[in-house]
Coordinates of C-alpha atoms in Angstrom, one line a residue:
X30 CA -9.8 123.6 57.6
X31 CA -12.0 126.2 59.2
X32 CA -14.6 125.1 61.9
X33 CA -12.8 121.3 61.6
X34 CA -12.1 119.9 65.3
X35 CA -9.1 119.2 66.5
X36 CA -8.6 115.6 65.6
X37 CA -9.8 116.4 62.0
X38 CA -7.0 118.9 61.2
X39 CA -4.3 115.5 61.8
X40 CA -6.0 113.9 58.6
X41 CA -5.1 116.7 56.6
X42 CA -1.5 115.8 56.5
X43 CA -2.6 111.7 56.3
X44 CA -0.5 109.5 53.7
X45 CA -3.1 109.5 50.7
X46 CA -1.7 106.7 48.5
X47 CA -3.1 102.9 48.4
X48 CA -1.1 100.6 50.8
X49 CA 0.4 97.7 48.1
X50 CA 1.2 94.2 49.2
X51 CA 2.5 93.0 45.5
X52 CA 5.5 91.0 46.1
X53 CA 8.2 92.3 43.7
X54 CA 11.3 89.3 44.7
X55 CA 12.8 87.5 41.9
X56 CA 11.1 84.2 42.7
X57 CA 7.5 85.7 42.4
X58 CA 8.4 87.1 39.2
X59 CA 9.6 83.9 37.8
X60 CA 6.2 82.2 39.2
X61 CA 4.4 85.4 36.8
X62 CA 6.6 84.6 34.1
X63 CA 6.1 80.5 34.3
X64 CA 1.5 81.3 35.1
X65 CA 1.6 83.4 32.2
X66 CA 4.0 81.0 29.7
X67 CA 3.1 77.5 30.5
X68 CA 5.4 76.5 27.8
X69 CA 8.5 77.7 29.3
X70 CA 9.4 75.0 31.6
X71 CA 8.7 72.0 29.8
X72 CA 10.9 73.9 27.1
X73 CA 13.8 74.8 29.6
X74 CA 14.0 71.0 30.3
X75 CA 13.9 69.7 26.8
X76 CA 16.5 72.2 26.0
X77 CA 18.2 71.3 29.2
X78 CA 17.9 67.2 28.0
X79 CA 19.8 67.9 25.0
X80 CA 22.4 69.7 26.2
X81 CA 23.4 67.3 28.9
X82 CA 22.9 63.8 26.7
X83 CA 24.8 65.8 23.8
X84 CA 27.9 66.6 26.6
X85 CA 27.4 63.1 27.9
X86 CA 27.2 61.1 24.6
X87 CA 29.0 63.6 22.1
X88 CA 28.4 65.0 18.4
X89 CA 26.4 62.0 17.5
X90 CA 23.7 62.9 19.9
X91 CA 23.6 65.9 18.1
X92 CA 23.7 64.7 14.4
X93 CA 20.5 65.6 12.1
X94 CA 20.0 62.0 12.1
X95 CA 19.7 61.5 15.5
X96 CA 17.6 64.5 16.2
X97 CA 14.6 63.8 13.7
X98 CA 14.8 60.5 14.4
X99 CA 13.2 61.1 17.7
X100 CA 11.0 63.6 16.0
X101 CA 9.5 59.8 14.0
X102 CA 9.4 57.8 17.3
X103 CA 7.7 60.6 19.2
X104 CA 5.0 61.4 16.4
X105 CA 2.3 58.9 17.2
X106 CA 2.3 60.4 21.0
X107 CA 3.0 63.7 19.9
X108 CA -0.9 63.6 18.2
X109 CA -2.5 61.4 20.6
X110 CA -1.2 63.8 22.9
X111 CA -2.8 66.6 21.2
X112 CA -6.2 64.8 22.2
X113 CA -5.4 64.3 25.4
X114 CA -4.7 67.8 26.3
X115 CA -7.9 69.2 24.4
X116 CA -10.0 66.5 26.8
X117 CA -7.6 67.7 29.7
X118 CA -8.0 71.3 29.2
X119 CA -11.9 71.0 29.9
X120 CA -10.6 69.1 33.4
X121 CA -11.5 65.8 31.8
X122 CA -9.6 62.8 31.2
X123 CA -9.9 60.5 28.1
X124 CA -8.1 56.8 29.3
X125 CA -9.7 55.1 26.3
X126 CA -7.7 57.8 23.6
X127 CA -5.2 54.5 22.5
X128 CA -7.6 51.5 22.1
X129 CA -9.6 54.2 19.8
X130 CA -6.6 54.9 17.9
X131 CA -6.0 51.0 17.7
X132 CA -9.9 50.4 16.7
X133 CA -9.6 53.0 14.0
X134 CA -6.4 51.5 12.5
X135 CA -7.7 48.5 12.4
X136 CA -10.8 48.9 10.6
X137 CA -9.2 51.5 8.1
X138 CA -7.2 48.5 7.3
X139 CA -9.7 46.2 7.1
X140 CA -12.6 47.7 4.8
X141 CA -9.4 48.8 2.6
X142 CA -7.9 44.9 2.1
X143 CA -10.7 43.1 3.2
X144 CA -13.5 44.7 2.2
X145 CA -12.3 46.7 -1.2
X146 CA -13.4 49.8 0.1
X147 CA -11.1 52.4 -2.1
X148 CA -8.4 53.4 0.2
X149 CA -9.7 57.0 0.7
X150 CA -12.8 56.2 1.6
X151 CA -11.8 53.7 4.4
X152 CA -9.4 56.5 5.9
X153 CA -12.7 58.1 6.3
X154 CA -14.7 55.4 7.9
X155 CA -11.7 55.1 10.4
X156 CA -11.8 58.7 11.3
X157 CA -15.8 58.0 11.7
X158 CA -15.2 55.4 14.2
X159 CA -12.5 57.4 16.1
X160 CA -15.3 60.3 16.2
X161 CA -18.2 57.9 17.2
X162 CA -15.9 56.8 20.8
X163 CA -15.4 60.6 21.2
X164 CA -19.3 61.2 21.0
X165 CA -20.1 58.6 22.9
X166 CA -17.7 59.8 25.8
X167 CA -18.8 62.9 25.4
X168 CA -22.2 62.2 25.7
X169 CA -21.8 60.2 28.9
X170 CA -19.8 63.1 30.2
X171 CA -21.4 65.9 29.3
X172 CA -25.4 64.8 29.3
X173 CA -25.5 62.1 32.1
X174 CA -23.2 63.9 33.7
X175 CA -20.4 60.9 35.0
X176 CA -17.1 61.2 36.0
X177 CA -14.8 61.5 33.1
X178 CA -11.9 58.3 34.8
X179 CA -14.7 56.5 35.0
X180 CA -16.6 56.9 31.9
X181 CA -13.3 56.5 30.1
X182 CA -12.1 54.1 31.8
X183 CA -15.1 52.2 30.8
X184 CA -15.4 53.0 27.4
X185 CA -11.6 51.8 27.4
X186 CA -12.9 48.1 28.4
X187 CA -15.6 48.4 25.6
X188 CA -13.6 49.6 23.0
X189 CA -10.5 46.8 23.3
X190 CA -13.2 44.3 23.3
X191 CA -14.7 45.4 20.2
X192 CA -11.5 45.4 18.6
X193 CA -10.6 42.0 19.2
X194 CA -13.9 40.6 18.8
X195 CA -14.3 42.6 15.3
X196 CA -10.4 41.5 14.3
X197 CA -10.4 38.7 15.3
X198 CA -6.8 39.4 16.6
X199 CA -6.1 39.0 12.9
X200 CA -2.7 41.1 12.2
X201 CA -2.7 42.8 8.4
X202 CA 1.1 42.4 7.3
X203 CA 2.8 45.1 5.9
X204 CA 3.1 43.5 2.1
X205 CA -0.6 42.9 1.8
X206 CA -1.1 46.3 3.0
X207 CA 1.7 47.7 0.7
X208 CA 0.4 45.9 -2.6
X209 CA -3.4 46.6 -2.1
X210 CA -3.9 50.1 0.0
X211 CA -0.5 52.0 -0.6
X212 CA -2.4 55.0 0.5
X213 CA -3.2 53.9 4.0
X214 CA 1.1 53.7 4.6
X215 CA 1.8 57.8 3.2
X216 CA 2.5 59.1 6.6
X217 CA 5.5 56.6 6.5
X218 CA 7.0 58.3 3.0
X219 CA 10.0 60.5 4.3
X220 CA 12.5 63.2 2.4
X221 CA 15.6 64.8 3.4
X222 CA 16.2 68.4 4.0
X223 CA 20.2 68.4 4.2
X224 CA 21.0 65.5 6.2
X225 CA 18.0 65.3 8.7
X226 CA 15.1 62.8 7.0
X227 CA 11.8 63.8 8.0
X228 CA 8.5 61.5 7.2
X229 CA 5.0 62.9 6.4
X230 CA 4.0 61.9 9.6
X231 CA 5.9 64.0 11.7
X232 CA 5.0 67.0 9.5
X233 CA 1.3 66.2 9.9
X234 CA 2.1 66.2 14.1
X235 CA 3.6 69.7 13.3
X236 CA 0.9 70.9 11.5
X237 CA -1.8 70.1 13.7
X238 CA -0.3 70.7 17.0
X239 CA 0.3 74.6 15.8
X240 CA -2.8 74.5 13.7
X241 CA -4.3 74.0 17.7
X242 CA -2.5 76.3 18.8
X243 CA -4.1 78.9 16.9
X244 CA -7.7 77.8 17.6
X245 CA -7.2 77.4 21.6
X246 CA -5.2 81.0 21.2
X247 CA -7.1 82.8 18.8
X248 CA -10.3 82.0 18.2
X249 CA -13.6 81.9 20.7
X250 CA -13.9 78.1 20.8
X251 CA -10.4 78.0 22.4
X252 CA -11.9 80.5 24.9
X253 CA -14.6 78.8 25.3
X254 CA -12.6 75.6 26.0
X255 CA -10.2 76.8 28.5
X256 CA -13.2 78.8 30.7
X257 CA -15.0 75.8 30.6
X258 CA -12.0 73.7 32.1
X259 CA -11.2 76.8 34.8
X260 CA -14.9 77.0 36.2
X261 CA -18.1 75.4 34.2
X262 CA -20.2 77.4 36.5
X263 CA -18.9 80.3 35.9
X264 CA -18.5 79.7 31.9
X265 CA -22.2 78.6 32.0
X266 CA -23.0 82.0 33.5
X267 CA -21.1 83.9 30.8
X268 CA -23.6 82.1 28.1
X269 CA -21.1 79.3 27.0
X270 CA -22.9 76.2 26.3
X271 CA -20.8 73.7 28.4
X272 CA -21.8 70.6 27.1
X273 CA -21.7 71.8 23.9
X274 CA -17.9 72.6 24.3
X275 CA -17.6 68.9 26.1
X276 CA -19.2 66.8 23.3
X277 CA -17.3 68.9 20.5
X278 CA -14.2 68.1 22.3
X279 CA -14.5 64.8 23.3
X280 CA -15.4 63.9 19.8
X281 CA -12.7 66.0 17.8
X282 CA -10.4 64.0 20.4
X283 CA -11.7 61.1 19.1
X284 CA -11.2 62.0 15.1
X285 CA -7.5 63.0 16.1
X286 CA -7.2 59.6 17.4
X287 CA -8.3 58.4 14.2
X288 CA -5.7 60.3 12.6
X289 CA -3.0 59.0 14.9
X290 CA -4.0 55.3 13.4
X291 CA -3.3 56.7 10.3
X292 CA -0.1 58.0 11.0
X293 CA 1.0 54.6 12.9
X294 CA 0.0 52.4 9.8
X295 CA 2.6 54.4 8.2
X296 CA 5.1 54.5 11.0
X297 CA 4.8 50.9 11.5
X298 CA 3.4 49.6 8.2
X299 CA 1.5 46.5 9.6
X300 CA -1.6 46.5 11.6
X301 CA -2.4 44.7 14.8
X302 CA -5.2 44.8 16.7
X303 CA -2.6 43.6 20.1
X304 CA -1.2 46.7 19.7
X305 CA -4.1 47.6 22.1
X306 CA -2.8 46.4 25.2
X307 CA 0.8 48.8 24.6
X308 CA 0.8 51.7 27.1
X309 CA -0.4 54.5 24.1
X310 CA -2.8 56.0 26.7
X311 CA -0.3 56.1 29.4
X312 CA 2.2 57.9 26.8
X313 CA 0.1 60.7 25.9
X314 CA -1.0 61.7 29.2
X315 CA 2.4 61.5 30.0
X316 CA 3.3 63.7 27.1
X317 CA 0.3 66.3 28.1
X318 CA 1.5 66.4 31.9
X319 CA 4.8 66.6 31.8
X320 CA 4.3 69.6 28.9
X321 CA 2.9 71.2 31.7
X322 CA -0.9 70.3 31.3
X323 CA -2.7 71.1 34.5
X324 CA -5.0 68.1 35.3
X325 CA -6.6 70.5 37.2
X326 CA -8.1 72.2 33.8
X327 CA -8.3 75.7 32.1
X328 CA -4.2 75.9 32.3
X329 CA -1.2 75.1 29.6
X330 CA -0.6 75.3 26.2
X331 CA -0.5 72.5 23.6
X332 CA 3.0 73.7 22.4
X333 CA 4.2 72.4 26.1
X334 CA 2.5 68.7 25.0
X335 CA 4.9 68.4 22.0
X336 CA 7.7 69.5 24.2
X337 CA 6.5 67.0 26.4
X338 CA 6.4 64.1 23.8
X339 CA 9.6 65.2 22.9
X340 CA 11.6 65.2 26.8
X341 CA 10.7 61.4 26.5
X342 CA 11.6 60.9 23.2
X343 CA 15.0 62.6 24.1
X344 CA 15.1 60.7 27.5
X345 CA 14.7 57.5 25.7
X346 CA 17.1 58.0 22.9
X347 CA 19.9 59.6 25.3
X348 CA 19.4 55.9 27.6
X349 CA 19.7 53.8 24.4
X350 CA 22.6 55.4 23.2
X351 CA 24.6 55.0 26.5
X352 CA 23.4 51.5 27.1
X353 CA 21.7 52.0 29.9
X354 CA 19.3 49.6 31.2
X355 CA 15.6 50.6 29.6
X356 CA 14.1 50.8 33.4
X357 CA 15.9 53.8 33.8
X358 CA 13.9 55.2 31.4
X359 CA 11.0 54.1 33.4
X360 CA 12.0 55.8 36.5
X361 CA 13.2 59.0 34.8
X362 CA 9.5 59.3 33.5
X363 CA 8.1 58.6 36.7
X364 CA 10.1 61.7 38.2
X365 CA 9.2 64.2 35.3
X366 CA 5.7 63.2 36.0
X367 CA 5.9 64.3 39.5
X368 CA 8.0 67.2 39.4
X369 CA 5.8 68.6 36.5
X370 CA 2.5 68.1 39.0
X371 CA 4.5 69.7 41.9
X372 CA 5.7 72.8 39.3
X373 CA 2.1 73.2 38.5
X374 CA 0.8 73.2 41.8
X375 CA 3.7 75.8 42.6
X376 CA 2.3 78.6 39.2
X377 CA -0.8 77.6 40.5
X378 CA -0.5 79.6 43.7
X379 CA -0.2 82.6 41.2
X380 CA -3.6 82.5 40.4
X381 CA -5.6 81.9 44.1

């Protein structure tokens, strides 16, 4: 460098490249691998369940029989669980998701037998009422602006009420609906493919857990969804009409509750409004967490909810067929639902 001072000519033979601090160990890349695959652990463990009840118990475990049999027990969840993670992915909450279900059942059943509604129709009405608790949730939420626990939590109160006071805590027996609204039982018909028997029901959880899939994968109002759930500031800044996306989920949450009554009047055949106070709520956020949900928002894939649905159902079945007493089911739960929160808060660190 002609003319350059002294200490200038030292730069000339300077290291030139960009100093990296990526961290290349085989730990961070398995944290990549599990931030950008949020179904892969709640996979790994249902695979994992399997294996171990299957070496514990024996071939039976494994028998077609066995296996879709949990698929039937797990399907009511399995789709109430696909409207808790929708709500969940926008860093909401929806506590009131079962009593809607129940509400919807019941008056499905009701204008069908009681009423002479065609059977059709009244499936229709019930999916309008499970749509009407969405809306109104996600009004509450997403125009008055209050806390999702509480609002649902609320709603939850409102909802069980109405459904008693409506029912009359009058249970619809499974002949009477059998012999005067067939149509409302359907999801219960079942065929066999080989060996394994499968019912309409748990191929209509199927279909609309990949069918969401697609949308939250592939299409703008998935997008939209999960930015709204990672920041609503930011999203609102992009041009994405928040509580737009808020009341269209909350209420499509709602209509897929409706759609779980339908598939528990075929499950269990009978309806009962008392089936409100079971734990249906507790199930399917149970199902969406330990699938790997982040209750934080904006993070997991719906695919991980039905694997979710499924480690229970697998849990539950594997106890039963040892014998074991049903609280260990209980507490196994209660430790998937921690360990999932603590694996999430561990990817997590990926992102910040």
């Amino acid at each position: 460098m002609a003319g350059a001072q002294e200490f200038e000519k030292v730069l000339t033979q300077s290291e030139t490249s960009v100093a990296t601090f990526e961290d290349r160990s085989t730990l961070r890349k398995i944290q990549h691998f599990l931030h950008s695959t949020p179904a892969a652990v709640p996979l790994i463990v249902l695979v994992m369940s399997i294996i171990i009840f299957g070496l514990t118990i024996g071939g039976k475990f494994f028998s077609s029989y066995t296996l879709t049999l949990i698929l039937q027990q797990i399907a009511v969840v399995g789709i109430l669980g696909a409207a808790q993670t929708l709500v969940i992915l926008t860093a909401g909450i929806d506590l009131s998701i079962g009593v809607v279900m129940v509400i919807s059942a019941v008056v499905m059943g009701n204008c069908a037998i009681h009423y002479g509604i065609p059977s059709g129709i009244s499936v229709m009405i019930g999916l309008a009422v499970g749509g009407l608790c969405g809306l109104l949730n996600g009004v509450l939420v997403a125009k008055v602006k209050l806390p999702p626990f509480i609002v649902t939590l609320g709603t939850w109160y409102i909802v069980m009420a109405t459904n008693f006071i409506y029912s009359a805590n009058e249970t619809l027996r499974d002949a009477d609906v059998e012999a005067i609204a067939p149509f409302l039982q359907v999801f219960g018909e079942s065929f066999k493919v080989g060996k394994a028997v499968f019912t309409l029901g748990v191929v209509f959880m199927l279909v609309l857990v990949f069918g969401l899939w697609y949308a939250l994968n592939h299409t703008a109002w998935g997008r939209h969804l999960y930015a709204v759930g990672d920041d609503p500031e930011a999203a609102q800044l992009a041009g994405i009409r928040t509580d737009r996306v808020l009341l269209g989920t909350y209420t499509l949450a709602g209509v897929i509750a409706g759609l779980a009554a339908w598939v528990s009047i075929g499950r269990n055949g009978s309806i009962s409004p008392s089936a409100a106070v079971t734990d249906y709520n507790l199930q399917a956020i149970t199902a969406a967490v330990v699938g790997g949900i982040s209750l934080f928002g904006g993070r997991g894939s719906i695919l991980g909810t039905l694997f979710g649905a499924l480690i229970v159902g697998v849990v539950s079945m594997g106890l039963n067929m040892l014998g074991a007493d049903p609280q260990w089911k209980v507490l196994l739960t209660g430790v998937l639902i921690i360990a999932a929160v603590a694996i999430d808060q561990w990817i997590r660190k990926v992102a910040g």
